[in-house]
Amino acid sequence: MTLLSTSAQAVPPPRRRTLIRRRKEAFVGWGFVGPFVAVFGLVFLAPIGYALYLSVFRDRLIGGTSFVGLDNYSEALSDPRFWEGLARVGLFLLVQVPIMLGIALLIALAIDSGRLYGTAFFRVSVFLPYAVPAVVASLIWGFIYGTRFGLVGNINETLGVTLPDPLSPSLVLAAIGNIVTWEFVGYNMLIFYSALKVVPRSLYEAAAIDGAGEWRIVASVKLPAIRSALVIATIFSIIGSFQLFNEPSILQKLAPNAITSDFTPNLYTYSLSFAGQQHNYAATVAIVMGVITAIIAYAVQLRGMRKG
């Protein structure tokens, strides 16, 4: 009788066994995600927290660093240089992103149609510029744009013509847009092409049986099927536009009169921090820009995922 009672006490009830199993599973799960959480907190959350900390202080000539609350944010929101840079990247976004995504989509549709010869080579060739670092790409195109030492200058000298200067103040934004488009068309093409490859071919066959032509299949079958990919590529492109830094930073040496220190918000933040030693205000501008980018990207996501 004693042995039976002892063994009954040693075996936990079903509910307790379930709780123990769940705790073990949770522990195993945290063991998998723990390294990611640690790295995420170290390289993402910690810098944001430190930037927030810097943004509520200000270095003064007398008294050193002092707490100013939201004064830096008030100054940033009324800073004309910040808003001019933001308007510039906004214009860049509205013009460059649709052109880039449109070209990428056309290439993806052409490859997916199966009517191109050498599709593998064509796909790799289009994607290859994405493998070129942004700094190198900017240098390459900067020397192409040069009117005194580059391709434009050589054409002017050889043919005796005067081509427009791509690095002039009126054309430099379009020149940067050309560089960014050249870099990221292949990346977006791959997103669209991958999405098209998982669309069931039976949908195309059914549409063809119903008498739909190629353009009708594209508009009514392919584009709705890759809607999520289109939204993702658009969001990535919007974020990339607001983060525009490498291209104008490199071209600034070649076109100092066209690209100023506040040409884009990111370039303005860099100039404030490393050239002007205004670390607190630079952190404030960066946070404001991050919030604006997040709001716009989230609004695009909500609108893109809405059905109907």
Coordinates of C-alpha atoms in Angstrom, one line a residue:
M1 CA 0.0 0.0 0.0
T2 CA 2.9 2.3 0.8
L3 CA 4.7 1.6 -2.4
L4 CA 1.5 2.3 -4.4
S5 CA 1.0 5.6 -2.7
T6 CA 4.6 6.6 -3.2
S7 CA 4.5 5.8 -6.9
A8 CA 1.3 7.7 -7.3
Q9 CA 2.9 10.7 -5.7
A10 CA 6.0 10.4 -7.9
V11 CA 3.9 10.5 -11.1
P12 CA 2.7 14.1 -11.7
P13 CA -0.9 14.7 -12.7
P14 CA -1.7 15.3 -16.4
R15 CA -2.1 19.0 -16.0
R16 CA 1.2 19.4 -14.3
R17 CA 2.9 17.3 -17.0
T18 CA 1.5 19.6 -19.6
L19 CA 2.8 22.6 -17.8
I20 CA 6.3 21.1 -17.5
R21 CA 6.3 20.2 -21.2
R22 CA 5.3 23.7 -22.2
R23 CA 8.0 25.2 -20.0
K24 CA 10.6 22.9 -21.6
E25 CA 9.3 23.9 -25.1
A26 CA 9.4 27.6 -24.2
F27 CA 13.0 27.2 -22.9
V28 CA 14.0 25.4 -26.2
G29 CA 12.3 28.2 -28.2
W30 CA 14.1 30.9 -26.3
G31 CA 17.3 29.0 -26.9
F32 CA 16.8 29.3 -30.6
V33 CA 15.7 32.9 -30.7
G34 CA 18.0 34.1 -27.8
P35 CA 21.1 34.8 -30.0
F36 CA 19.0 36.8 -32.5
V37 CA 17.3 38.8 -29.7
A38 CA 20.7 39.6 -28.2
V39 CA 22.1 40.8 -31.5
F40 CA 18.9 42.7 -32.3
G41 CA 19.0 44.5 -29.0
L42 CA 22.7 45.3 -29.4
V43 CA 22.8 46.6 -32.9
F44 CA 19.3 48.0 -33.3
L45 CA 17.5 48.8 -30.0
A46 CA 20.6 50.0 -28.2
P47 CA 21.6 52.6 -30.9
I48 CA 18.0 53.9 -31.1
G49 CA 17.9 54.2 -27.3
Y50 CA 21.2 56.1 -27.3
A51 CA 20.1 58.4 -30.1
L52 CA 16.9 59.2 -28.1
Y53 CA 19.1 59.9 -25.1
L54 CA 21.3 62.2 -27.1
S55 CA 18.3 64.0 -28.7
V56 CA 17.1 65.5 -25.4
F57 CA 20.5 67.1 -24.5
R58 CA 22.5 70.0 -26.0
D59 CA 26.1 71.1 -25.8
R60 CA 26.3 74.7 -24.7
L61 CA 29.3 77.0 -24.7
I62 CA 28.7 77.8 -21.1
G63 CA 27.6 75.0 -18.8
G64 CA 28.5 72.0 -21.0
T65 CA 25.9 69.4 -21.9
S66 CA 22.4 70.2 -20.5
F67 CA 19.0 68.7 -20.7
V68 CA 16.7 70.5 -23.1
G69 CA 13.7 68.2 -23.4
L70 CA 12.0 68.5 -26.7
D71 CA 13.7 71.7 -27.8
N72 CA 15.9 69.9 -30.4
Y73 CA 12.8 68.4 -31.9
S74 CA 11.1 71.7 -32.1
E75 CA 14.2 73.1 -33.9
A76 CA 14.3 70.2 -36.3
L77 CA 10.7 70.6 -37.3
S78 CA 11.2 74.2 -38.1
D79 CA 14.6 73.7 -39.8
P80 CA 14.3 74.8 -43.5
R81 CA 17.5 72.9 -44.4
F82 CA 16.0 69.7 -43.2
W83 CA 12.7 70.2 -45.0
E84 CA 14.4 71.2 -48.2
G85 CA 16.4 67.9 -48.1
L86 CA 13.2 66.0 -47.3
A87 CA 11.3 67.6 -50.2
R88 CA 14.2 66.7 -52.5
V89 CA 14.2 63.0 -51.6
G90 CA 10.4 63.1 -51.8
L91 CA 10.6 64.3 -55.4
F92 CA 13.2 61.7 -56.0
L93 CA 10.9 59.0 -54.6
L94 CA 7.9 60.1 -56.7
V95 CA 9.8 60.0 -59.9
Q96 CA 12.6 57.4 -59.5
V97 CA 10.7 54.6 -57.7
P98 CA 7.9 54.2 -60.2
I99 CA 10.4 54.2 -63.1
M100 CA 12.7 51.7 -61.4
L101 CA 9.9 49.3 -60.3
G102 CA 8.2 49.6 -63.8
I103 CA 11.4 48.6 -65.6
A104 CA 12.0 45.8 -63.1
L105 CA 8.4 44.5 -63.6
L106 CA 8.7 44.6 -67.4
I107 CA 11.9 42.6 -67.3
A108 CA 10.5 40.1 -64.9
L109 CA 7.4 39.6 -67.0
A110 CA 9.5 39.3 -70.1
I111 CA 11.7 36.6 -68.5
D112 CA 8.7 34.8 -67.1
S113 CA 7.0 34.7 -70.5
G114 CA 9.5 32.2 -71.7
R115 CA 9.9 33.9 -75.1
L116 CA 13.3 35.3 -74.5
Y117 CA 16.5 33.4 -75.6
G118 CA 19.2 33.1 -73.1
T119 CA 17.0 34.0 -70.1
A120 CA 19.5 32.8 -67.6
F121 CA 22.3 35.0 -68.9
F122 CA 19.8 37.9 -69.3
R123 CA 18.6 37.5 -65.7
V124 CA 22.2 37.4 -64.3
S125 CA 23.2 40.4 -66.4
V126 CA 20.3 42.5 -65.1
F127 CA 21.0 41.4 -61.5
L128 CA 24.8 41.9 -61.7
P129 CA 24.8 45.7 -61.0
Y130 CA 23.2 45.0 -57.6
A131 CA 26.4 43.2 -56.6
V132 CA 28.4 46.3 -57.2
P133 CA 28.9 48.3 -54.0
A134 CA 27.1 51.7 -54.0
V135 CA 30.3 53.6 -53.5
V136 CA 31.9 51.9 -56.5
A137 CA 28.8 52.4 -58.6
S138 CA 28.8 56.1 -57.7
L139 CA 32.4 56.5 -58.7
I140 CA 31.9 54.7 -62.0
W141 CA 29.0 56.8 -63.0
G142 CA 30.6 60.0 -61.6
F143 CA 33.5 59.5 -64.0
I144 CA 31.1 58.8 -66.8
Y145 CA 29.2 62.0 -66.1
G146 CA 32.4 64.1 -66.0
T147 CA 32.5 66.9 -68.6
R148 CA 36.3 67.4 -68.2
F149 CA 37.6 63.9 -67.8
G150 CA 34.7 61.5 -68.3
L151 CA 32.6 60.0 -71.1
V152 CA 30.4 63.1 -71.5
G153 CA 33.6 65.3 -71.8
N154 CA 35.1 62.9 -74.4
I155 CA 31.9 63.0 -76.5
N156 CA 31.9 66.7 -76.4
E157 CA 35.5 66.9 -77.4
T158 CA 35.3 64.2 -80.1
L159 CA 32.1 65.3 -81.8
G160 CA 32.4 69.0 -81.1
V161 CA 29.1 69.2 -79.3
T162 CA 28.1 70.4 -75.9
L163 CA 26.0 67.9 -74.0
P164 CA 24.2 68.9 -70.8
D165 CA 26.2 68.5 -67.7
P166 CA 24.7 65.6 -65.7
L167 CA 26.3 67.0 -62.5
S168 CA 24.8 70.5 -62.9
P169 CA 22.4 71.7 -60.1
S170 CA 19.4 71.2 -62.4
L171 CA 20.3 67.6 -63.5
V172 CA 22.2 66.1 -60.6
L173 CA 19.1 64.6 -58.9
A174 CA 18.2 62.9 -62.2
A175 CA 21.8 61.7 -62.5
I176 CA 21.6 60.2 -59.0
G177 CA 18.3 58.6 -59.9
N178 CA 19.9 56.9 -62.9
I179 CA 22.6 55.4 -60.7
V180 CA 20.1 54.1 -58.1
T181 CA 17.9 52.7 -60.9
W182 CA 20.9 50.9 -62.5
E183 CA 21.8 49.5 -59.1
F184 CA 18.4 48.2 -57.9
V185 CA 16.5 47.2 -61.0
G186 CA 18.0 43.7 -60.9
Y187 CA 17.2 43.4 -57.2
N188 CA 13.5 44.3 -57.7
M189 CA 13.3 42.2 -60.9
L190 CA 14.4 39.1 -58.8
I191 CA 11.6 39.8 -56.3
F192 CA 9.0 40.0 -59.0
Y193 CA 10.3 37.1 -61.0
S194 CA 10.4 34.9 -57.9
A195 CA 6.8 35.8 -57.1
L196 CA 5.8 35.0 -60.7
K197 CA 7.4 31.6 -60.6
V198 CA 5.1 30.4 -57.8
V199 CA 1.9 31.4 -59.6
P200 CA 0.1 28.2 -60.8
R201 CA 0.4 27.8 -64.5
S202 CA -3.1 26.4 -64.5
L203 CA -4.4 30.0 -64.1
Y204 CA -2.7 31.1 -67.3
E205 CA -4.1 28.1 -69.1
A206 CA -7.6 28.8 -67.9
A207 CA -7.4 32.4 -68.9
A208 CA -6.0 31.5 -72.3
I209 CA -8.9 29.0 -72.8
D210 CA -11.3 31.8 -72.0
G211 CA -9.8 33.8 -74.8
A212 CA -7.6 36.2 -72.8
G213 CA -4.6 37.6 -74.6
E214 CA -1.1 38.1 -73.2
W215 CA -1.8 41.6 -71.9
R216 CA -5.1 40.5 -70.4
I217 CA -3.4 37.7 -68.6
V218 CA -0.8 40.1 -67.2
A219 CA -3.3 42.6 -66.0
S220 CA -5.9 40.1 -64.6
V221 CA -3.8 37.2 -63.5
K222 CA -0.1 37.9 -63.0
L223 CA -0.2 41.4 -61.4
P224 CA -2.9 40.5 -58.8
A225 CA -1.0 37.3 -58.0
I226 CA 2.2 39.1 -57.2
R227 CA 0.5 42.0 -55.4
S228 CA 2.3 41.3 -52.1
A229 CA 5.7 41.3 -53.9
L230 CA 4.8 44.6 -55.5
V231 CA 4.0 46.1 -52.1
I232 CA 7.2 44.8 -50.5
A233 CA 9.4 46.1 -53.3
T234 CA 7.6 49.5 -53.1
I235 CA 8.2 49.7 -49.3
F236 CA 11.8 48.8 -49.7
S237 CA 12.3 51.4 -52.4
I238 CA 10.6 54.1 -50.3
I239 CA 12.8 53.3 -47.3
G240 CA 15.9 53.3 -49.6
S241 CA 14.9 56.7 -51.1
F242 CA 14.6 58.3 -47.7
Q243 CA 18.0 56.8 -46.8
L244 CA 19.7 58.2 -49.8
F245 CA 23.3 58.9 -48.8
N246 CA 26.0 57.0 -50.6
E247 CA 25.5 58.4 -54.1
P248 CA 25.2 62.1 -53.2
S249 CA 28.1 61.8 -50.7
I250 CA 30.4 60.4 -53.4
L251 CA 29.3 62.7 -56.1
Q252 CA 29.6 65.7 -53.8
K253 CA 33.4 65.7 -54.5
L254 CA 32.8 65.9 -58.2
A255 CA 29.9 68.4 -58.0
P256 CA 30.3 70.6 -54.9
N257 CA 28.2 73.4 -56.3
A258 CA 25.3 71.1 -57.0
I259 CA 25.3 68.8 -54.0
T260 CA 25.4 70.7 -50.7
S261 CA 25.8 69.4 -47.2
D262 CA 22.0 69.3 -46.7
F263 CA 21.2 67.7 -50.1
T264 CA 19.4 64.8 -48.4
P265 CA 18.4 64.4 -44.7
N266 CA 20.9 61.7 -44.2
L267 CA 23.7 63.7 -45.7
Y268 CA 22.6 66.7 -43.5
T269 CA 22.7 64.5 -40.4
Y270 CA 26.2 63.3 -41.3
S271 CA 27.4 66.8 -41.8
L272 CA 25.9 68.0 -38.5
S273 CA 27.6 65.2 -36.6
F274 CA 31.0 64.8 -38.2
A275 CA 31.6 68.3 -39.6
G276 CA 29.6 70.5 -37.3
Q277 CA 30.1 68.4 -34.1
Q278 CA 26.4 68.8 -33.3
H279 CA 25.8 65.2 -32.2
N280 CA 22.7 65.9 -30.2
Y281 CA 20.9 67.8 -33.0
A282 CA 22.1 65.2 -35.6
A283 CA 20.5 62.5 -33.5
T284 CA 17.3 64.5 -33.3
V285 CA 17.2 64.9 -37.1
A286 CA 17.9 61.2 -37.6
I287 CA 15.0 60.2 -35.2
V288 CA 12.6 62.6 -36.9
M289 CA 13.5 61.2 -40.3
G290 CA 13.2 57.7 -39.1
V291 CA 9.7 58.4 -37.7
I292 CA 8.6 60.0 -41.0
T293 CA 9.9 57.1 -43.0
A294 CA 8.2 54.6 -40.8
I295 CA 4.9 56.4 -41.0
I296 CA 5.0 56.6 -44.8
A297 CA 6.1 53.0 -45.2
Y298 CA 3.4 51.8 -42.9
A299 CA 0.7 53.8 -44.7
V300 CA 1.9 52.3 -48.1
Q301 CA 1.7 48.8 -46.6
L302 CA -1.8 49.3 -45.3
R303 CA -2.9 50.7 -48.6
G304 CA -1.2 48.0 -50.6
M305 CA -2.6 45.1 -48.6
R306 CA -6.1 46.5 -48.7
K307 CA -8.3 44.3 -50.9
G308 CA -10.7 45.8 -53.4

